[in-house]
N, CA, C and O atoms as a MOPAC input file, in Angstrom:
PM7 MOZYME 1SCF
protein

 N     51.18400 1   -41.74900 1   -64.66500 1
 C     50.35000 1   -41.52600 1   -63.51100 1
 C     49.27100 1   -40.51700 1   -63.87600 1
 O     49.54800 1   -39.46700 1   -64.45600 1
 N     48.04800 1   -40.85200 1   -63.52700 1
 C     46.97400 1   -39.93400 1   -63.88700 1
 C     46.57100 1   -39.09700 1   -62.68700 1
 O     46.65900 1   -39.54100 1   -61.54300 1
 N     46.13300 1   -37.88900 1   -62.96300 1
 C     45.71300 1   -36.97500 1   -61.90900 1
 C     44.25000 1   -37.22300 1   -61.57400 1
 O     43.44300 1   -37.51700 1   -62.45500 1
 N     43.91600 1   -37.10200 1   -60.29800 1
 C     42.54400 1   -37.27900 1   -59.83800 1
 C     42.19800 1   -36.06400 1   -58.99100 1
 O     42.92700 1   -35.72300 1   -58.06000 1
 N     41.09700 1   -35.41700 1   -59.31100 1
 C     40.64000 1   -34.26500 1   -58.54700 1
 C     39.72000 1   -34.75800 1   -57.43800 1
 O     38.73000 1   -35.43800 1   -57.70300 1
 N     40.04800 1   -34.41500 1   -56.20200 1
 C     39.26600 1   -34.85000 1   -55.04300 1
 C     38.82700 1   -33.64100 1   -54.24600 1
 O     39.52200 1   -32.62600 1   -54.20800 1
 N     37.67200 1   -33.75000 1   -53.60800 1
 C     37.20500 1   -32.71000 1   -52.70100 1
 C     37.79300 1   -32.94200 1   -51.32500 1
 O     37.96300 1   -34.08400 1   -50.89900 1
 N     38.10100 1   -31.86500 1   -50.63200 1
 C     38.56900 1   -31.94500 1   -49.26500 1
 C     37.45200 1   -31.37000 1   -48.39100 1
 O     36.93700 1   -30.28500 1   -48.66400 1
 N     37.08400 1   -32.10800 1   -47.33700 1
 C     36.00600 1   -31.61100 1   -46.48300 1
 C     36.51900 1   -30.51100 1   -45.55900 1
 O     37.69900 1   -30.16400 1   -45.59100 1
 N     35.62000 1   -29.96300 1   -44.73200 1
 C     35.98000 1   -28.83500 1   -43.88300 1
 C     36.98900 1   -29.20100 1   -42.79300 1
 O     37.54100 1   -28.31500 1   -42.14200 1
 N     37.23100 1   -30.49000 1   -42.59200 1
 C     38.24000 1   -30.94300 1   -41.62300 1
 C     39.55700 1   -31.31900 1   -42.29200 1
 O     40.48200 1   -31.75600 1   -41.60800 1
 N     39.66600 1   -31.16100 1   -43.60400 1
 C     40.90200 1   -31.44900 1   -44.31600 1
 C     41.04100 1   -32.89400 1   -44.75400 1
 O     42.13300 1   -33.31900 1   -45.13000 1
 N     39.95000 1   -33.66500 1   -44.71200 1
 C     40.01600 1   -35.08100 1   -45.08800 1
 C     39.74300 1   -35.26300 1   -46.57400 1
 O     38.94100 1   -34.54700 1   -47.17300 1
 N     40.43600 1   -36.24500 1   -47.15100 1
 C     40.19300 1   -36.63500 1   -48.54100 1
 C     40.02300 1   -38.14800 1   -48.57700 1
 O     40.41400 1   -38.85000 1   -47.64500 1
 N     39.43900 1   -38.63500 1   -49.65200 1
 C     39.30600 1   -40.07200 1   -49.85400 1
 C     40.40600 1   -40.50800 1   -50.80100 1
 O     40.54400 1   -39.97300 1   -51.90100 1
 N     41.18800 1   -41.48200 1   -50.36500 1
 C     42.25400 1   -42.02600 1   -51.20800 1
 C     41.60200 1   -42.97200 1   -52.20500 1
 O     40.79000 1   -43.80800 1   -51.80700 1
 N     41.93100 1   -42.86600 1   -53.48600 1
 C     41.28400 1   -43.71400 1   -54.49300 1
 C     41.40500 1   -45.20300 1   -54.18100 1
 O     42.45300 1   -45.67500 1   -53.73900 1
 N     40.31400 1   -45.93600 1   -54.41800 1
 C     40.25500 1   -47.37400 1   -54.12100 1
 C     41.31100 1   -48.14000 1   -54.90600 1
 O     41.86900 1   -49.11300 1   -54.39900 1
 N     41.59200 1   -47.72100 1   -56.12400 1
 C     42.60100 1   -48.39100 1   -56.95600 1
 C     43.95800 1   -48.40200 1   -56.25100 1
 O     44.64700 1   -49.42200 1   -56.24000 1
 N     44.33500 1   -47.28000 1   -55.66900 1
 C     45.60800 1   -47.17100 1   -54.94400 1
 C     45.57600 1   -48.02100 1   -53.68700 1
 O     46.54400 1   -48.72000 1   -53.38600 1
 N     44.46400 1   -47.96800 1   -52.94300 1
 C     44.35800 1   -48.73000 1   -51.69400 1
 C     44.42300 1   -50.23000 1   -51.94300 1
 O     45.05400 1   -50.94900 1   -51.16800 1
 N     43.79200 1   -50.71700 1   -52.99300 1
 C     43.77100 1   -52.15900 1   -53.27100 1
 C     45.14900 1   -52.68700 1   -53.66200 1
 O     45.49600 1   -53.82200 1   -53.33400 1
 N     45.92300 1   -51.87900 1   -54.35200 1
 C     47.27100 1   -52.30300 1   -54.75600 1
 C     48.23100 1   -52.35600 1   -53.58300 1
 O     49.21500 1   -53.09400 1   -53.61500 1
 N     47.95400 1   -51.58400 1   -52.55600 1
 C     48.89400 1   -51.44700 1   -51.44500 1
 C     48.27500 1   -51.85100 1   -50.12100 1
 O     48.40500 1   -51.12600 1   -49.13500 1
 N     47.61400 1   -52.98000 1   -50.07900 1
 C     46.96000 1   -53.44700 1   -48.85700 1
 C     47.98000 1   -54.08500 1   -47.92900 1
 O     47.99600 1   -55.30600 1   -47.77400 1
 N     48.81700 1   -53.29100 1   -47.32000 1
 C     49.82100 1   -53.81000 1   -46.39600 1
 C     49.45000 1   -53.52000 1   -44.95700 1
 O     50.06000 1   -54.06900 1   -44.03900 1
 N     48.49300 1   -52.69300 1   -44.75000 1
 C     48.10500 1   -52.32600 1   -43.40500 1
 C     47.17300 1   -51.13400 1   -43.44300 1
 O     46.64500 1   -50.77600 1   -44.49600 1
 N     46.97700 1   -50.53200 1   -42.30300 1
 C     46.05400 1   -49.40500 1   -42.22400 1
 C     46.77500 1   -48.07600 1   -42.06300 1
 O     46.12200 1   -47.03900 1   -41.94500 1
 N     48.09400 1   -48.07800 1   -42.05500 1
 C     48.84100 1   -46.84700 1   -41.85500 1
 C     49.59900 1   -46.45500 1   -43.11600 1
 O     50.09300 1   -47.30300 1   -43.86000 1
 N     49.67700 1   -45.14400 1   -43.33200 1
 C     50.44800 1   -44.59900 1   -44.44400 1
 C     51.37600 1   -43.52700 1   -43.89300 1
 O     51.17500 1   -43.01900 1   -42.78900 1
 N     52.38100 1   -43.19500 1   -44.66600 1
 C     53.32100 1   -42.13900 1   -44.30900 1
 C     52.99200 1   -40.93000 1   -45.17200 1
 O     52.91600 1   -41.03600 1   -46.39600 1
 N     52.79800 1   -39.78300 1   -44.53300 1
 C     52.56300 1   -38.53600 1   -45.25500 1
 C     53.84400 1   -37.72600 1   -45.22100 1
 O     54.40200 1   -37.46700 1   -44.15400 1
 N     54.30300 1   -37.33000 1   -46.39000 1
 C     55.55000 1   -36.57100 1   -46.48600 1
 C     55.25200 1   -35.27100 1   -47.22500 1
 O     54.74200 1   -35.29600 1   -48.34500 1
 N     55.56400 1   -34.14600 1   -46.60800 1
 C     55.33400 1   -32.84500 1   -47.22600 1
 C     56.61700 1   -32.41400 1   -47.91900 1
 O     57.67500 1   -32.32700 1   -47.29600 1
 N     56.51000 1   -32.14700 1   -49.21200 1
 C     57.64200 1   -31.69200 1   -50.02100 1
 C     57.22900 1   -30.39100 1   -50.70900 1
 O     56.68200 1   -30.39600 1   -51.81200 1
 N     57.50200 1   -29.29500 1   -50.04000 1
 C     57.11500 1   -27.99400 1   -50.59000 1
 C     55.60800 1   -27.89000 1   -50.68700 1
 O     54.91200 1   -27.94000 1   -49.67200 1
 N     55.10300 1   -27.74700 1   -51.88900 1
 C     53.66000 1   -27.63400 1   -52.12800 1
 C     52.99100 1   -28.98300 1   -52.36200 1
 O     51.78900 1   -29.04000 1   -52.62000 1
 N     53.75200 1   -30.06600 1   -52.27500 1
 C     53.22000 1   -31.39600 1   -52.55900 1
 C     53.08300 1   -32.21500 1   -51.28800 1
 O     53.85200 1   -32.04900 1   -50.34100 1
 N     52.11000 1   -33.08700 1   -51.27600 1
 C     51.90400 1   -34.03300 1   -50.18700 1
 C     52.02300 1   -35.43600 1   -50.77200 1
 O     51.24100 1   -35.81900 1   -51.64200 1
 N     52.99500 1   -36.19400 1   -50.29800 1
 C     53.18900 1   -37.56800 1   -50.77300 1
 C     52.54000 1   -38.52500 1   -49.78800 1
 O     52.65900 1   -38.35700 1   -48.57500 1
 N     51.85700 1   -39.52200 1   -50.31300 1
 C     51.25700 1   -40.56700 1   -49.49100 1
 C     51.95700 1   -41.87100 1   -49.84300 1
 O     51.87500 1   -42.34400 1   -50.97600 1
 N     52.65000 1   -42.45100 1   -48.85800 1
 C     53.41500 1   -43.66900 1   -49.08000 1
 C     52.88400 1   -44.77100 1   -48.17700 1
 O     52.59100 1   -44.51600 1   -47.00900 1
 N     52.75200 1   -45.99400 1   -48.69100 1
 C     52.32500 1   -47.09200 1   -47.81300 1
 C     53.43300 1   -47.41300 1   -46.81800 1
 O     54.61500 1   -47.38700 1   -47.16100 1
 N     53.04200 1   -47.71500 1   -45.58900 1
 C     54.02700 1   -48.09300 1   -44.57900 1
 C     54.45100 1   -49.52800 1   -44.84200 1
 O     53.61800 1   -50.43300 1   -44.89400 1
 N     55.73600 1   -49.72700 1   -45.00700 1
 C     56.26200 1   -51.06200 1   -45.24800 1
 C     56.35100 1   -51.82100 1   -43.93900 1
 O     56.72700 1   -51.25900 1   -42.91000 1
 N     56.00800 1   -53.08700 1   -43.97700 1
 C     56.15700 1   -53.91400 1   -42.79100 1
 C     57.62800 1   -54.28600 1   -42.64500 1
 O     58.29000 1   -54.63800 1   -43.62100 1
 N     58.11900 1   -54.20500 1   -41.43900 1
 C     59.52000 1   -54.47900 1   -41.16700 1
 C     59.65900 1   -55.89600 1   -40.64600 1
 O     58.92100 1   -56.31100 1   -39.75200 1
 N     60.59900 1   -56.63200 1   -41.20100 1
 C     60.87700 1   -57.98300 1   -40.75900 1
 C     61.93500 1   -57.90300 1   -39.65600 1
 O     63.12700 1   -57.78100 1   -39.94000 1
 N     61.49700 1   -57.97200 1   -38.40900 1
 C     62.42800 1   -57.83100 1   -37.29000 1
 C     63.38500 1   -59.00000 1   -37.16600 1
 O     64.44600 1   -58.85900 1   -36.55700 1
 N     63.03900 1   -60.15500 1   -37.72800 1
 C     63.93900 1   -61.29800 1   -37.64500 1
 C     65.22000 1   -61.06400 1   -38.43500 1
 O     66.21500 1   -61.75700 1   -38.22100 1
 N     65.20700 1   -60.09000 1   -39.35100 1
 C     66.42400 1   -59.77100 1   -40.10100 1
 C     67.50100 1   -59.18600 1   -39.18900 1
 O     68.68700 1   -59.24400 1   -39.51300 1
 N     67.09300 1   -58.62300 1   -38.05000 1
 C     68.03600 1   -58.01600 1   -37.12400 1
 C     68.44000 1   -58.95300 1   -35.99700 1
 O     69.26100 1   -58.58600 1   -35.15500 1
 N     67.88500 1   -60.14100 1   -35.96600 1
 C     68.16900 1   -61.09100 1   -34.89100 1
 C     69.63100 1   -61.52500 1   -34.95700 1
 O     70.14000 1   -61.82200 1   -36.03700 1
 N     70.28600 1   -61.56100 1   -33.84800 1
 C     71.70000 1   -61.94700 1   -33.72400 1
 C     72.64900 1   -60.99700 1   -34.45500 1
 O     73.73900 1   -61.41100 1   -34.84900 1
 N     72.26500 1   -59.74900 1   -34.64200 1
 C     73.13800 1   -58.78200 1   -35.29900 1
 C     74.01200 1   -58.03700 1   -34.30400 1
 O     75.13800 1   -57.65400 1   -34.62100 1
 N     73.49500 1   -57.83200 1   -33.10700 1
 C     74.22600 1   -57.03200 1   -32.12300 1
 C     75.18400 1   -57.90100 1   -31.32500 1
 O     74.86400 1   -59.02300 1   -30.93100 1
 N     76.35200 1   -57.35700 1   -31.10200 1
 C     77.31300 1   -58.02900 1   -30.23800 1
 C     77.43600 1   -57.21600 1   -28.95800 1
 O     77.57200 1   -55.99300 1   -28.98900 1
 N     77.38500 1   -57.91500 1   -27.84100 1
 C     77.38900 1   -57.25600 1   -26.54800 1
 C     78.50300 1   -57.83400 1   -25.69700 1
 O     78.68400 1   -59.04900 1   -25.61800 1
 N     79.24300 1   -56.94400 1   -25.06500 1
 C     80.29200 1   -57.36700 1   -24.14800 1
 C     79.70800 1   -57.32000 1   -22.73400 1
 O     79.91700 1   -56.35600 1   -21.99700 1
 N     78.97800 1   -58.37000 1   -22.37000 1
 C     78.33100 1   -58.42200 1   -21.05900 1
 C     78.90400 1   -59.59300 1   -20.27100 1
 O     79.12200 1   -60.68300 1   -20.80000 1
 N     79.13800 1   -59.33100 1   -18.99600 1
 C     79.66600 1   -60.38000 1   -18.13200 1
 C     78.54800 1   -61.21400 1   -17.51500 1
 O     78.79400 1   -62.31400 1   -17.01900 1
 N     77.31300 1   -60.69100 1   -17.54400 1
 C     76.18400 1   -61.38600 1   -16.92800 1
 C     75.77100 1   -62.59000 1   -17.76900 1
 O     76.05800 1   -62.65800 1   -18.96500 1
 N     75.10400 1   -63.52200 1   -17.13400 1
 C     74.58300 1   -64.70600 1   -17.80900 1
 C     73.44100 1   -64.27900 1   -18.73500 1
 O     72.49100 1   -63.63900 1   -18.28200 1
 N     73.51700 1   -64.61900 1   -20.01600 1
 C     72.52300 1   -64.17300 1   -20.98400 1
 C     71.14100 1   -64.77400 1   -20.76700 1
 O     70.16800 1   -64.30100 1   -21.35400 1
 N     71.03600 1   -65.79700 1   -19.94200 1
 C     69.71800 1   -66.35900 1   -19.65500 1
 C     68.96700 1   -65.49200 1   -18.63800 1
 O     67.76200 1   -65.67200 1   -18.46000 1
 N     69.64400 1   -64.56300 1   -17.97200 1
 C     69.02800 1   -63.65800 1   -17.00800 1
 C     69.03100 1   -62.25000 1   -17.61900 1
 O     70.00600 1   -61.51200 1   -17.47700 1
 N     67.93700 1   -61.88400 1   -18.29900 1
 C     67.88300 1   -60.62400 1   -19.02700 1
 C     67.93800 1   -59.41100 1   -18.10400 1
 O     68.45200 1   -58.36600 1   -18.50300 1
 N     67.42300 1   -59.52300 1   -16.88600 1
 C     67.49500 1   -58.40400 1   -15.95200 1
 C     68.95000 1   -58.11000 1   -15.59400 1
 O     69.35400 1   -56.94900 1   -15.52200 1
 N     69.72300 1   -59.14600 1   -15.37300 1
 C     71.14200 1   -58.96000 1   -15.05700 1
 C     71.89300 1   -58.39400 1   -16.25700 1
 O     72.78600 1   -57.56200 1   -16.09200 1
 N     71.54600 1   -58.83000 1   -17.44700 1
 C     72.18700 1   -58.30000 1   -18.66100 1
 C     71.87900 1   -56.80900 1   -18.79900 1
 O     72.76400 1   -56.01400 1   -19.11300 1
 N     70.61400 1   -56.43500 1   -18.56000 1
 C     70.23200 1   -55.02400 1   -18.63400 1
 C     70.99300 1   -54.17600 1   -17.63200 1
 O     71.46900 1   -53.09000 1   -17.96300 1
 N     71.11000 1   -54.67700 1   -16.39300 1
 C     71.87400 1   -53.94000 1   -15.38200 1
 C     73.34100 1   -53.81400 1   -15.79700 1
 O     73.95600 1   -52.76200 1   -15.62300 1
 N     73.88300 1   -54.87900 1   -16.33800 1
 C     75.28000 1   -54.88500 1   -16.76000 1
 C     75.51400 1   -53.86900 1   -17.89100 1
 O     76.52800 1   -53.17100 1   -17.89700 1
 N     74.59200 1   -53.78900 1   -18.83000 1
 C     74.74400 1   -52.86800 1   -19.95800 1
 C     74.56500 1   -51.41000 1   -19.53400 1
 O     75.19900 1   -50.51600 1   -20.09400 1
 N     73.70300 1   -51.17400 1   -18.55000 1
 C     73.50900 1   -49.79900 1   -18.08100 1
 C     74.72600 1   -49.28300 1   -17.32500 1
 O     74.94200 1   -48.07300 1   -17.25600 1
 N     75.51300 1   -50.17100 1   -16.76600 1
 C     76.72300 1   -49.76600 1   -16.04900 1
 C     77.77100 1   -49.22300 1   -17.00300 1
 O     78.56100 1   -48.35400 1   -16.63600 1
 N     77.77900 1   -49.73200 1   -18.22500 1
 C     78.83900 1   -49.37300 1   -19.19200 1
 C     78.54500 1   -48.11000 1   -19.91100 1
 O     79.33600 1   -47.67900 1   -20.75100 1

């Protein structure tokens, strides 16, 4: 990994190198993690929500086609 010297403006902004941005074009958001004197910039990974589909088991007496009734039933427990 090579070091790059960047200027920070009076508002604390820096320009992330284009090489890094092009390799990680997953979106417009990044995660900033402060580790002591270091600042890590990590690309935000997209989450596949379908991986969690049908994972939860619920003991509900309400008809699952009526989501309002299911919600009321779950709040009672």
